[in-house]
């Protein structure tokens, strides 16, 4: 079954003036920061396939800050390590305009969700324990301002 719409016509046969279309929602700029290129590619693919995000990625925090000054991301997903994660989270939270922050944690690292949330991060995900749908739900909720969110722990 398909749905089609046709322009309305009045009884005299002339078509009504077209209503102006709503402006399309601007794409959300997302920035992925992770040392492993395979992780950056996987996260980028999930974001691009399930949301209206323009995705940039960086292999280091230095490169990420250079990119952030150009694209002003509204969403930043980054590798949270026990040694660098808290400081990187604080630095990213200081960007203007402040982006939504999602910490990406991998198995084997001693990171508790509370460690991430306490530095101002909006969501924490343990990558090995989530699927694509859960990932996209977390991203949508973070972008809607709901949180803090913990997934996969």
mmCIF file of C-alpha atoms in Angstrom:
data_model
loop_
_atom_site.group_PDB
_atom_site.id
_atom_site.type_symbol
_atom_site.label_atom_id
_atom_site.label_comp_id
_atom_site.label_asym_id
_atom_site.label_seq_id
_atom_site.Cartn_x
_atom_site.Cartn_y
_atom_site.Cartn_z
ATOM 1 C CA UNK A 1 0.000 0.000 0.000
ATOM 2 C CA UNK A 2 1.375 3.382 -0.915
ATOM 3 C CA UNK A 3 0.292 6.842 0.036
ATOM 4 C CA UNK A 4 0.326 9.676 -2.437
ATOM 5 C CA UNK A 5 -0.660 13.283 -2.113
ATOM 6 C CA UNK A 6 -1.828 15.587 -4.836
ATOM 7 C CA UNK A 7 -2.177 19.363 -4.904
ATOM 8 C CA UNK A 8 -5.571 20.603 -3.806
ATOM 9 C CA UNK A 9 -7.695 22.234 -6.483
ATOM 10 C CA UNK A 10 -10.664 24.451 -5.969
ATOM 11 C CA UNK A 11 -13.869 23.993 -7.987
ATOM 12 C CA UNK A 12 -12.742 26.324 -10.739
ATOM 13 C CA UNK A 13 -9.793 24.092 -11.564
ATOM 14 C CA UNK A 14 -6.986 26.374 -10.511
ATOM 15 C CA UNK A 15 -4.600 24.949 -7.981
ATOM 16 C CA UNK A 16 -4.184 26.539 -4.575
ATOM 17 C CA UNK A 17 -1.075 28.374 -3.724
ATOM 18 C CA UNK A 18 1.467 25.920 -2.440
ATOM 19 C CA UNK A 19 2.219 26.160 1.223
ATOM 20 C CA UNK A 20 5.857 26.821 1.937
ATOM 21 C CA UNK A 21 7.775 23.722 2.931
ATOM 22 C CA UNK A 22 9.199 23.486 6.387
ATOM 23 C CA UNK A 23 12.887 24.098 6.469
ATOM 24 C CA UNK A 24 14.762 20.840 6.708
ATOM 25 C CA UNK A 25 16.388 20.107 10.020
ATOM 26 C CA UNK A 26 20.058 20.924 9.915
ATOM 27 C CA UNK A 27 22.286 17.911 10.105
ATOM 28 C CA UNK A 28 23.946 17.362 13.435
ATOM 29 C CA UNK A 29 27.717 17.502 13.310
ATOM 30 C CA UNK A 30 29.250 14.610 15.218
ATOM 31 C CA UNK A 31 32.888 14.058 16.091
ATOM 32 C CA UNK A 32 34.339 10.654 16.946
ATOM 33 C CA UNK A 33 37.631 10.520 18.831
ATOM 34 C CA UNK A 34 39.275 7.109 19.098
ATOM 35 C CA UNK A 35 42.780 5.783 18.472
ATOM 36 C CA UNK A 36 41.529 2.661 16.673
ATOM 37 C CA UNK A 37 40.460 3.372 13.105
ATOM 38 C CA UNK A 38 38.183 0.305 13.046
ATOM 39 C CA UNK A 39 36.226 1.716 15.998
ATOM 40 C CA UNK A 40 35.970 5.140 14.348
ATOM 41 C CA UNK A 41 34.680 3.532 11.146
ATOM 42 C CA UNK A 42 32.154 1.344 12.984
ATOM 43 C CA UNK A 43 30.774 4.174 15.098
ATOM 44 C CA UNK A 44 30.684 6.467 12.063
ATOM 45 C CA UNK A 45 28.749 3.884 10.044
ATOM 46 C CA UNK A 46 26.194 3.400 12.816
ATOM 47 C CA UNK A 47 25.705 7.167 13.198
ATOM 48 C CA UNK A 48 25.411 7.831 9.483
ATOM 49 C CA UNK A 49 22.972 4.962 8.909
ATOM 50 C CA UNK A 50 20.637 5.717 11.778
ATOM 51 C CA UNK A 51 20.562 9.474 12.172
ATOM 52 C CA UNK A 52 21.019 12.715 10.281
ATOM 53 C CA UNK A 53 24.608 13.225 11.356
ATOM 54 C CA UNK A 54 27.544 14.576 9.436
ATOM 55 C CA UNK A 55 30.432 12.683 10.946
ATOM 56 C CA UNK A 56 34.079 13.649 11.334
ATOM 57 C CA UNK A 57 36.638 11.547 13.137
ATOM 58 C CA UNK A 58 39.996 12.017 14.789
ATOM 59 C CA UNK A 59 42.652 9.638 16.040
ATOM 60 C CA UNK A 60 43.909 11.967 18.765
ATOM 61 C CA UNK A 61 42.599 14.641 21.092
ATOM 62 C CA UNK A 62 44.850 17.238 19.466
ATOM 63 C CA UNK A 63 43.410 16.473 16.025
ATOM 64 C CA UNK A 64 39.904 16.494 17.513
ATOM 65 C CA UNK A 65 40.278 20.016 18.896
ATOM 66 C CA UNK A 66 41.539 21.224 15.529
ATOM 67 C CA UNK A 67 38.478 19.671 13.840
ATOM 68 C CA UNK A 68 36.111 20.966 16.534
ATOM 69 C CA UNK A 69 37.185 24.535 15.857
ATOM 70 C CA UNK A 70 36.113 24.070 12.220
ATOM 71 C CA UNK A 71 32.885 22.039 12.475
ATOM 72 C CA UNK A 72 31.562 22.936 15.960
ATOM 73 C CA UNK A 73 30.180 19.463 16.705
ATOM 74 C CA UNK A 74 26.923 19.117 18.613
ATOM 75 C CA UNK A 75 27.832 15.528 19.558
ATOM 76 C CA UNK A 76 31.237 14.131 20.548
ATOM 77 C CA UNK A 77 31.831 10.428 21.096
ATOM 78 C CA UNK A 78 35.247 9.680 22.550
ATOM 79 C CA UNK A 79 37.405 6.913 23.950
ATOM 80 C CA UNK A 80 37.327 7.163 27.737
ATOM 81 C CA UNK A 81 40.452 5.706 29.323
ATOM 82 C CA UNK A 82 41.142 5.672 33.062
ATOM 83 C CA UNK A 83 44.241 7.836 32.640
ATOM 84 C CA UNK A 84 43.113 10.466 30.108
ATOM 85 C CA UNK A 85 39.321 10.205 30.061
ATOM 86 C CA UNK A 86 38.434 12.598 32.895
ATOM 87 C CA UNK A 87 40.677 15.391 31.604
ATOM 88 C CA UNK A 88 39.545 14.936 27.989
ATOM 89 C CA UNK A 89 35.916 15.015 29.177
ATOM 90 C CA UNK A 90 36.490 18.307 30.999
ATOM 91 C CA UNK A 91 38.243 19.841 27.988
ATOM 92 C CA UNK A 92 35.481 18.766 25.603
ATOM 93 C CA UNK A 93 32.808 20.085 27.960
ATOM 94 C CA UNK A 94 34.507 23.485 27.790
ATOM 95 C CA UNK A 95 34.010 23.795 24.014
ATOM 96 C CA UNK A 96 31.601 26.494 22.886
ATOM 97 C CA UNK A 97 28.886 25.780 22.023
ATOM 98 C CA UNK A 98 29.030 22.884 24.451
ATOM 99 C CA UNK A 99 28.534 19.572 22.643
ATOM 100 C CA UNK A 100 26.737 16.547 24.044
ATOM 101 C CA UNK A 101 29.364 14.060 25.210
ATOM 102 C CA UNK A 102 29.270 10.277 24.993
ATOM 103 C CA UNK A 103 32.105 8.250 26.521
ATOM 104 C CA UNK A 104 33.008 5.067 24.673
ATOM 105 C CA UNK A 105 34.463 2.446 26.998
ATOM 106 C CA UNK A 106 35.963 -0.871 25.964
ATOM 107 C CA UNK A 107 36.127 -4.065 27.975
ATOM 108 C CA UNK A 108 39.235 -4.551 30.051
ATOM 109 C CA UNK A 109 39.490 -0.955 31.177
ATOM 110 C CA UNK A 110 38.732 -0.216 34.782
ATOM 111 C CA UNK A 111 36.205 2.549 34.194
ATOM 112 C CA UNK A 112 33.054 2.954 36.235
ATOM 113 C CA UNK A 113 30.131 4.879 34.735
ATOM 114 C CA UNK A 114 30.189 7.224 37.749
ATOM 115 C CA UNK A 115 33.758 8.249 36.815
ATOM 116 C CA UNK A 116 32.448 9.492 33.465
ATOM 117 C CA UNK A 117 29.258 11.122 34.713
ATOM 118 C CA UNK A 118 31.113 13.001 37.462
ATOM 119 C CA UNK A 119 33.125 15.019 34.900
ATOM 120 C CA UNK A 120 30.030 16.147 32.986
ATOM 121 C CA UNK A 121 29.636 13.454 30.343
ATOM 122 C CA UNK A 122 26.063 12.927 29.117
ATOM 123 C CA UNK A 123 26.250 9.169 28.412
ATOM 124 C CA UNK A 124 28.568 6.190 28.843
ATOM 125 C CA UNK A 125 28.537 3.102 26.619
ATOM 126 C CA UNK A 126 30.441 -0.158 26.984
ATOM 127 C CA UNK A 127 30.894 -0.850 23.274
ATOM 128 C CA UNK A 128 31.161 -4.645 23.408
ATOM 129 C CA UNK A 129 27.797 -5.016 25.169
ATOM 130 C CA UNK A 130 25.532 -2.872 22.976
ATOM 131 C CA UNK A 131 23.966 -3.398 19.582
ATOM 132 C CA UNK A 132 23.191 -0.883 16.835
ATOM 133 C CA UNK A 133 19.658 -0.171 18.058
ATOM 134 C CA UNK A 134 20.788 0.500 21.628
ATOM 135 C CA UNK A 135 23.574 2.729 20.315
ATOM 136 C CA UNK A 136 21.153 4.824 18.259
ATOM 137 C CA UNK A 137 18.629 5.078 21.123
ATOM 138 C CA UNK A 138 21.357 6.387 23.425
ATOM 139 C CA UNK A 139 22.451 8.939 20.796
ATOM 140 C CA UNK A 140 18.859 10.146 20.290
ATOM 141 C CA UNK A 141 18.237 10.467 24.025
ATOM 142 C CA UNK A 142 21.477 12.357 24.554
ATOM 143 C CA UNK A 143 20.628 14.740 21.723
ATOM 144 C CA UNK A 144 17.185 15.279 23.298
ATOM 145 C CA UNK A 145 18.869 16.305 26.549
ATOM 146 C CA UNK A 146 17.883 13.237 28.521
ATOM 147 C CA UNK A 147 20.498 11.808 30.747
ATOM 148 C CA UNK A 148 22.865 10.911 32.124
ATOM 149 C CA UNK A 149 22.597 7.553 30.353
ATOM 150 C CA UNK A 150 24.554 4.368 30.990
ATOM 151 C CA UNK A 151 24.419 1.491 28.489
ATOM 152 C CA UNK A 152 26.092 -1.891 28.336
ATOM 153 C CA UNK A 153 27.468 -2.081 31.883
#
